[in-house]
PDB file of C-alpha atoms and ligand atoms in Angstrom:
ATOM      1  CA  MET A 147     -23.005  35.537  18.357  1.00 86.00           C
ATOM      2  CA  ASN A 148     -25.521  38.106  19.025  1.00 91.00           C
ATOM      3  CA  THR A 149     -24.655  42.323  19.147  1.00 94.00           C
ATOM      4  CA  ASP A 150     -25.044  42.080  23.139  1.00 91.00           C
ATOM      5  CA  THR A 151     -22.199  39.498  23.140  1.00 93.00           C
ATOM      6  CA  LYS A 152     -20.297  41.017  20.749  1.00 95.00           C
ATOM      7  CA  ILE A 153     -20.714  44.803  22.103  1.00 95.00           C
ATOM      8  CA  LEU A 154     -18.954  43.532  25.489  1.00 92.00           C
ATOM      9  CA  ARG A 155     -16.256  41.316  24.231  1.00 94.00           C
ATOM     10  CA  LYS A 156     -15.367  44.612  22.185  1.00 95.00           C
ATOM     11  CA  ILE A 157     -15.873  46.841  25.549  1.00 93.00           C
ATOM     12  CA  ASN A 158     -13.553  44.586  27.245  1.00 90.00           C
ATOM     13  CA  ASN A 159     -11.326  43.787  24.217  1.00 93.00           C
ATOM     14  CA  TYR A 160     -10.392  48.064  24.107  1.00 92.00           C
ATOM     15  CA  GLN A 161      -9.480  48.203  27.414  1.00 85.00           C
ATOM     16  CA  PRO A 162     -10.202  52.305  26.982  1.00 84.00           C
ATOM     17  CA  ARG A 163      -8.309  54.549  29.224  1.00 81.00           C
ATOM     18  CA  GLY A 164     -10.534  56.742  32.614  1.00 83.00           C
ATOM     19  CA  GLY A 165     -12.974  54.044  33.430  1.00 92.00           C
ATOM     20  CA  LEU A 166     -14.488  54.441  29.501  1.00 95.00           C
ATOM     21  CA  GLY A 167     -15.349  50.961  29.690  1.00 95.00           C
ATOM     22  CA  HIS A 168     -17.227  50.722  33.103  1.00 95.00           C
ATOM     23  CA  THR A 169     -19.299  53.952  31.887  1.00 96.00           C
ATOM     24  CA  ALA A 170     -19.966  52.059  28.773  1.00 97.00           C
ATOM     25  CA  LYS A 171     -21.281  49.298  30.340  1.00 96.00           C
ATOM     26  CA  LEU A 172     -23.480  51.233  33.286  1.00 96.00           C
ATOM     27  CA  ILE A 173     -25.114  53.209  29.974  1.00 96.00           C
ATOM     28  CA  LEU A 174     -26.090  50.204  28.594  1.00 97.00           C
ATOM     29  CA  SER A 175     -27.525  48.641  32.043  1.00 97.00           C
ATOM     30  CA  LEU A 176     -29.581  52.207  32.338  1.00 96.00           C
ATOM     31  CA  SER A 177     -30.441  51.845  29.082  1.00 96.00           C
ATOM     32  CA  ALA A 178     -32.018  48.783  28.916  1.00 96.00           C
ATOM     33  CA  VAL A 179     -34.374  49.294  31.717  1.00 95.00           C
ATOM     34  CA  ASN A 180     -36.704  52.186  29.576  1.00 92.00           C
ATOM     35  CA  HIS A 181     -35.159  52.597  26.339  1.00 94.00           C
ATOM     36  CA  LEU A 182     -33.910  49.583  24.988  1.00 94.00           C
ATOM     37  CA  GLN A 183     -34.888  50.868  21.439  1.00 91.00           C
ATOM     38  CA  VAL A 184     -31.903  53.200  22.006  1.00 94.00           C
ATOM     39  CA  LYS A 185     -29.865  50.834  23.443  1.00 96.00           C
ATOM     40  CA  LYS A 186     -30.080  48.970  20.086  1.00 96.00           C
ATOM     41  CA  HIS A 187     -30.027  52.103  18.457  1.00 95.00           C
ATOM     42  CA  MET A 188     -26.334  52.881  20.081  1.00 97.00           C
ATOM     43  CA  GLU A 189     -25.021  49.278  19.649  1.00 98.00           C
ATOM     44  CA  ARG A 190     -25.539  49.129  15.760  1.00 97.00           C
ATOM     45  CA  VAL A 191     -24.471  52.681  15.505  1.00 98.00           C
ATOM     46  CA  ALA A 192     -21.085  51.759  17.550  1.00 98.00           C
ATOM     47  CA  LEU A 193     -20.440  49.102  15.346  1.00 98.00           C
ATOM     48  CA  LEU A 194     -21.552  51.070  11.685  1.00 98.00           C
ATOM     49  CA  SER A 195     -18.977  53.572  13.532  1.00 98.00           C
ATOM     50  CA  GLU A 196     -16.285  51.455  14.332  1.00 98.00           C
ATOM     51  CA  GLN A 197     -15.916  49.669  11.082  1.00 98.00           C
ATOM     52  CA  THR A 198     -16.411  52.639   9.031  1.00 98.00           C
ATOM     53  CA  ALA A 199     -13.584  54.140  10.810  1.00 98.00           C
ATOM     54  CA  LYS A 200     -11.473  51.158  10.083  1.00 98.00           C
ATOM     55  CA  ARG A 201     -12.141  51.002   6.633  1.00 98.00           C
ATOM     56  CA  GLN A 202     -11.070  55.246   6.612  1.00 98.00           C
ATOM     57  CA  LYS A 203      -7.601  54.498   8.436  1.00 98.00           C
ATOM     58  CA  LYS A 204      -9.407  56.577  11.099  1.00 98.00           C
ATOM     59  CA  ASP A 205      -8.863  55.749  15.129  1.00 98.00           C
ATOM     60  CA  ASP A 206     -11.661  52.971  15.347  1.00 98.00           C
ATOM     61  CA  LYS A 207     -11.615  52.375  19.238  1.00 97.00           C
ATOM     62  CA  ALA A 208     -12.747  56.444  19.639  1.00 98.00           C
ATOM     63  CA  ALA A 209     -15.302  55.877  16.657  1.00 98.00           C
ATOM     64  CA  PHE A 210     -16.843  52.895  18.721  1.00 98.00           C
ATOM     65  CA  PHE A 211     -17.491  54.581  21.943  1.00 98.00           C
ATOM     66  CA  SER A 212     -18.358  57.556  21.097  1.00 98.00           C
ATOM     67  CA  GLY A 213     -20.842  55.678  18.623  1.00 98.00           C
ATOM     68  CA  LEU A 214     -21.932  53.667  21.372  1.00 98.00           C
ATOM     69  CA  LEU A 215     -22.701  56.606  23.706  1.00 98.00           C
ATOM     70  CA  HIS A 216     -23.701  59.058  21.464  1.00 98.00           C
ATOM     71  CA  ASP A 217     -27.707  58.927  22.532  1.00 97.00           C
ATOM     72  CA  VAL A 218     -26.910  58.532  25.934  1.00 97.00           C
ATOM     73  CA  GLY A 219     -28.904  61.906  26.458  1.00 97.00           C
ATOM     74  CA  LYS A 220     -32.202  60.414  25.425  1.00 96.00           C
ATOM     75  CA  ILE A 221     -32.271  58.063  28.325  1.00 95.00           C
ATOM     76  CA  LEU A 222     -32.566  60.802  30.670  1.00 93.00           C
ATOM     77  CA  LEU A 223     -35.866  61.801  28.171  1.00 95.00           C
ATOM     78  CA  PRO A 224     -39.261  59.811  28.845  1.00 93.00           C
ATOM     79  CA  TYR A 225     -38.921  56.854  27.045  1.00 89.00           C
ATOM     80  CA  LYS A 226     -42.650  57.953  25.510  1.00 90.00           C
ATOM     81  CA  LEU A 227     -40.849  59.851  22.834  1.00 90.00           C
ATOM     82  CA  PHE A 228     -39.277  56.832  21.507  1.00 86.00           C
ATOM     83  CA  ASP A 229     -41.808  54.471  21.796  1.00 81.00           C
ATOM     84  CA  GLY A 230     -42.842  54.478  18.409  1.00 78.00           C
ATOM     85  CA  HIS A 231     -45.217  57.316  18.204  1.00 84.00           C
ATOM     86  CA  ASN A 232     -45.398  59.584  15.385  1.00 85.00           C
ATOM     87  CA  ILE A 233     -43.759  62.765  17.669  1.00 88.00           C
ATOM     88  CA  ASN A 234     -45.623  66.149  17.296  1.00 92.00           C
ATOM     89  CA  PRO A 235     -42.904  69.488  17.232  1.00 92.00           C
ATOM     90  CA  GLU A 236     -43.133  69.671  20.935  1.00 95.00           C
ATOM     91  CA  GLU A 237     -41.511  66.349  21.456  1.00 94.00           C
ATOM     92  CA  TYR A 238     -39.478  66.700  18.779  1.00 93.00           C
ATOM     93  CA  SER A 239     -38.210  70.394  20.848  1.00 95.00           C
ATOM     94  CA  GLU A 240     -37.860  67.589  23.885  1.00 96.00           C
ATOM     95  CA  VAL A 241     -35.699  65.248  21.946  1.00 95.00           C
ATOM     96  CA  LYS A 242     -33.206  67.450  20.461  1.00 96.00           C
ATOM     97  CA  ARG A 243     -32.212  68.106  24.112  1.00 97.00           C
ATOM     98  CA  HIS A 244     -30.831  64.849  23.817  1.00 97.00           C
ATOM     99  CA  ALA A 245     -27.650  66.204  22.386  1.00 98.00           C
ATOM    100  CA  ILE A 246     -26.533  68.769  24.857  1.00 98.00           C
ATOM    101  CA  ALA A 247     -27.684  66.780  27.674  1.00 97.00           C
ATOM    102  CA  ALA A 248     -25.115  63.603  26.672  1.00 97.00           C
ATOM    103  CA  TYR A 249     -22.702  66.729  26.616  1.00 98.00           C
ATOM    104  CA  MET A 250     -22.965  68.003  29.782  1.00 97.00           C
ATOM    105  CA  ALA A 251     -23.223  64.777  31.667  1.00 96.00           C
ATOM    106  CA  MET A 252     -19.633  63.376  29.880  1.00 96.00           C
ATOM    107  CA  GLU A 253     -17.802  66.708  29.537  1.00 96.00           C
ATOM    108  CA  ASP A 254     -15.850  66.227  32.628  1.00 93.00           C
ATOM    109  CA  LYS A 255     -14.999  62.202  32.503  1.00 93.00           C
ATOM    110  CA  HIS A 256     -14.880  61.304  28.873  1.00 96.00           C
ATOM    111  CA  LEU A 257     -14.582  64.614  26.659  1.00 97.00           C
ATOM    112  CA  PHE A 258     -13.756  63.230  23.418  1.00 98.00           C
ATOM    113  CA  THR A 259     -16.790  60.933  23.578  1.00 98.00           C
ATOM    114  CA  ALA A 260     -19.053  63.935  25.091  1.00 98.00           C
ATOM    115  CA  LEU A 261     -18.150  66.157  22.145  1.00 98.00           C
ATOM    116  CA  CYS A 262     -18.686  63.507  19.467  1.00 98.00           C
ATOM    117  CA  ALA A 263     -22.059  63.442  21.211  1.00 98.00           C
ATOM    118  CA  GLY A 264     -22.835  66.594  21.679  1.00 98.00           C
ATOM    119  CA  LEU A 265     -21.982  67.589  17.934  1.00 98.00           C
ATOM    120  CA  HIS A 266     -23.907  64.705  16.206  1.00 98.00           C
ATOM    121  CA  HIS A 267     -26.701  66.355  14.980  1.00 97.00           C
ATOM    122  CA  ASN A 268     -24.689  69.508  14.319  1.00 97.00           C
ATOM    123  CA  LEU A 269     -22.992  68.709  11.008  1.00 96.00           C
ATOM    124  CA  TYR A 270     -25.705  69.086   8.804  1.00 93.00           C
ATOM    125  CA  ASN A 271     -27.970  72.272   7.944  1.00 91.00           C
ATOM    126  CA  LYS A 272     -30.659  72.977  10.210  1.00 90.00           C
ATOM    127  CA  GLY A 273     -28.827  70.762  12.666  1.00 95.00           C
ATOM    128  CA  TYR A 274     -28.677  71.153  16.472  1.00 97.00           C
ATOM    129  CA  GLY A 275     -26.676  70.337  19.905  1.00 98.00           C
ATOM    130  CA  LEU A 276     -23.121  71.826  20.655  1.00 97.00           C
ATOM    131  CA  LYS A 277     -21.358  74.161  18.198  1.00 96.00           C
ATOM    132  CA  THR A 278     -17.597  73.784  17.476  1.00 94.00           C
ATOM    133  CA  ASN A 279     -17.465  77.383  18.992  1.00 94.00           C
ATOM    134  CA  ASP A 280     -18.598  75.791  22.324  1.00 94.00           C
ATOM    135  CA  PHE A 281     -15.499  73.829  22.703  1.00 96.00           C
ATOM    136  CA  PRO A 282     -12.917  74.018  25.340  1.00 95.00           C
ATOM    137  CA  ALA A 283     -10.311  76.857  24.466  1.00 96.00           C
ATOM    138  CA  SER A 284      -7.721  74.190  25.493  1.00 95.00           C
ATOM    139  CA  LEU A 285      -8.174  71.799  22.656  1.00 96.00           C
ATOM    140  CA  SER A 286      -5.592  71.383  19.931  1.00 97.00           C
ATOM    141  CA  PRO A 287      -6.177  71.486  16.578  1.00 96.00           C
ATOM    142  CA  ALA A 288      -5.145  67.991  15.930  1.00 97.00           C
ATOM    143  CA  THR A 289      -8.254  66.886  18.559  1.00 97.00           C
ATOM    144  CA  ILE A 290     -10.429  69.375  17.067  1.00 97.00           C
ATOM    145  CA  LYS A 291     -10.036  68.047  13.736  1.00 97.00           C
ATOM    146  CA  LYS A 292     -10.090  64.762  15.259  1.00 98.00           C
ATOM    147  CA  VAL A 293     -13.606  64.927  17.132  1.00 98.00           C
ATOM    148  CA  LEU A 294     -14.880  66.566  13.688  1.00 98.00           C
ATOM    149  CA  ASP A 295     -13.785  63.271  11.783  1.00 98.00           C
ATOM    150  CA  ILE A 296     -15.199  60.793  14.154  1.00 98.00           C
ATOM    151  CA  ALA A 297     -18.065  62.835  14.997  1.00 98.00           C
ATOM    152  CA  MET A 298     -19.098  63.023  10.957  1.00 98.00           C
ATOM    153  CA  ILE A 299     -18.865  59.350  11.078  1.00 98.00           C
ATOM    154  CA  ILE A 300     -20.926  59.078  13.918  1.00 98.00           C
ATOM    155  CA  SER A 301     -23.773  61.556  12.641  1.00 98.00           C
ATOM    156  CA  ILE A 302     -24.129  59.304   9.097  1.00 98.00           C
ATOM    157  CA  CYS A 303     -24.329  56.202  10.424  1.00 98.00           C
ATOM    158  CA  ASP A 304     -26.980  57.364  12.818  1.00 97.00           C
ATOM    159  CA  PHE A 305     -28.519  58.574   9.649  1.00 95.00           C
ATOM    160  CA  VAL A 306     -28.209  55.128   8.044  1.00 95.00           C
ATOM    161  CA  ASP A 307     -29.325  53.210  11.114  1.00 95.00           C
ATOM    162  CA  ALA A 308     -32.218  55.374  11.975  1.00 91.00           C
ATOM    163  CA  PHE A 309     -33.209  55.198   8.174  1.00 88.00           C
ATOM    164  CA  THR A 310     -33.464  51.859   8.059  1.00 88.00           C
ATOM    165  CA  HIS A 311     -34.411  50.926  11.864  1.00 87.00           C
ATOM    166  CA  ARG A 312     -36.068  53.374  13.529  1.00 71.00           C
ATOM    167  CA  ASP A 313     -40.138  53.075  14.309  1.00 62.00           C
ATOM    168  CA  THR A 314     -40.586  56.475  16.107  1.00 50.00           C
ATOM    169  CA  LYS A 315     -40.730  59.670  13.704  1.00 49.00           C
ATOM    170  CA  ILE A 316     -38.581  62.371  14.754  1.00 50.00           C
ATOM    171  CA  LEU A 317     -39.177  64.901  11.450  1.00 49.00           C
ATOM    172  CA  ASP A 318     -35.606  64.953  10.309  1.00 54.00           C
ATOM    173  CA  GLY A 319     -35.752  63.434   7.461  1.00 53.00           C
ATOM    174  CA  SER A 320     -34.463  60.085   8.320  1.00 52.00           C
ATOM    175  CA  ASP A 321     -38.000  58.698   8.499  1.00 49.00           C
ATOM    176  CA  LYS A 322     -38.638  59.218   5.403  1.00 50.00           C
ATOM    177  CA  LYS A 323     -39.271  55.457   4.068  1.00 52.00           C
ATOM    178  CA  SER A 324     -37.347  55.860   0.527  1.00 54.00           C
ATOM    179  CA  PRO A 325     -35.156  53.864  -1.989  1.00 63.00           C
ATOM    180  CA  LYS A 326     -32.989  57.008  -1.940  1.00 84.00           C
ATOM    181  CA  LEU A 327     -31.298  56.899   1.036  1.00 89.00           C
ATOM    182  CA  ARG A 328     -27.800  57.359  -0.462  1.00 91.00           C
ATOM    183  CA  LYS A 329     -29.646  61.042  -2.631  1.00 90.00           C
ATOM    184  CA  MET A 330     -31.046  61.643   1.366  1.00 90.00           C
ATOM    185  CA  LEU A 331     -27.452  61.318   2.719  1.00 94.00           C
ATOM    186  CA  GLN A 332     -25.772  63.068  -0.342  1.00 94.00           C
ATOM    187  CA  GLU A 333     -28.144  65.888   0.058  1.00 94.00           C
ATOM    188  CA  LYS A 334     -27.854  66.288   3.989  1.00 95.00           C
ATOM    189  CA  TYR A 335     -23.332  66.137   3.945  1.00 97.00           C
ATOM    190  CA  PRO A 336     -23.062  67.384   0.685  1.00 97.00           C
ATOM    191  CA  ASN A 337     -19.157  67.213   1.310  1.00 97.00           C
ATOM    192  CA  GLU A 338     -18.770  63.586   2.969  1.00 98.00           C
ATOM    193  CA  PHE A 339     -19.151  61.484  -0.177  1.00 96.00           C
ATOM    194  CA  GLN A 340     -16.392  59.105   0.679  1.00 97.00           C
ATOM    195  CA  THR A 341     -17.720  58.153   4.358  1.00 98.00           C
ATOM    196  CA  ILE A 342     -21.129  58.259   3.045  1.00 97.00           C
ATOM    197  CA  GLU A 343     -20.265  55.325   0.511  1.00 96.00           C
ATOM    198  CA  THR A 344     -18.243  53.654   3.053  1.00 97.00           C
ATOM    199  CA  VAL A 345     -21.105  53.702   5.575  1.00 97.00           C
ATOM    200  CA  LEU A 346     -23.469  52.411   3.278  1.00 95.00           C
ATOM    201  CA  GLN A 347     -21.025  49.374   2.314  1.00 95.00           C
ATOM    202  CA  VAL A 348     -20.105  49.152   5.916  1.00 96.00           C
ATOM    203  CA  ASN A 349     -24.202  48.841   6.519  1.00 94.00           C
ATOM    204  CA  LYS A 350     -24.638  45.941   3.764  1.00 92.00           C
ATOM    205  CA  ASP A 351     -21.704  44.246   4.947  1.00 95.00           C
ATOM    206  CA  LEU A 352     -22.449  43.912   8.869  1.00 95.00           C
ATOM    207  CA  CYS A 353     -26.194  42.889   8.458  1.00 90.00           C
ATOM    208  CA  LEU A 354     -27.088  44.283  11.382  1.00 89.00           C
TER     209      LEU A 354
HETATM  210 FE1  LIG B 111     -28.715  61.469  18.108  1.00 90.01          FE
HETATM  211 FE1  LIG B 112     -28.939  58.011  17.206  1.00 90.01          FE
END
């Protein structure tokens, strides 16, 4: 079964509330028009995140959809930013807008997914995007903890997928081809030893 079929089958099986399934399918269709590489990346991150959450006994459905839509902000940006060329610092500033753009696009319809998307580049040193201070005041401590847990899984899966698949050099360290992926992850996420190990194992097992 190819990845596209696997993804659509999972969307149907999960039957998410609040129209999240429809949003996910719409975003996949839209991203296929000009941002095919972004679409493929989001699909792989969804599968990695889902399986990582499952192995850590966390909410695999939330991880799947938040992973699937984490870079939705990129499809609002020019496709040339993601065409494989080595981008310059100005272009990188533009790329950085995708995290907040994703949050703003989804916050009123799919808040949990929006928070994870906004946050996924702000869980490490010198990150960017949404901050926990920006979270709506109405969120319970349990929900905030869940957002942070799932966003962390997505962030690490995102880095691993970028390291293994991405052609475009985005100046965030993930483009440096080196056999030291584990070491890079440990430096970037110093308190996430267990999640790093789980993601690396899942990445190996799924062979995406
Ligand atoms: Fe991203
Ligand atoms: Fe990403």
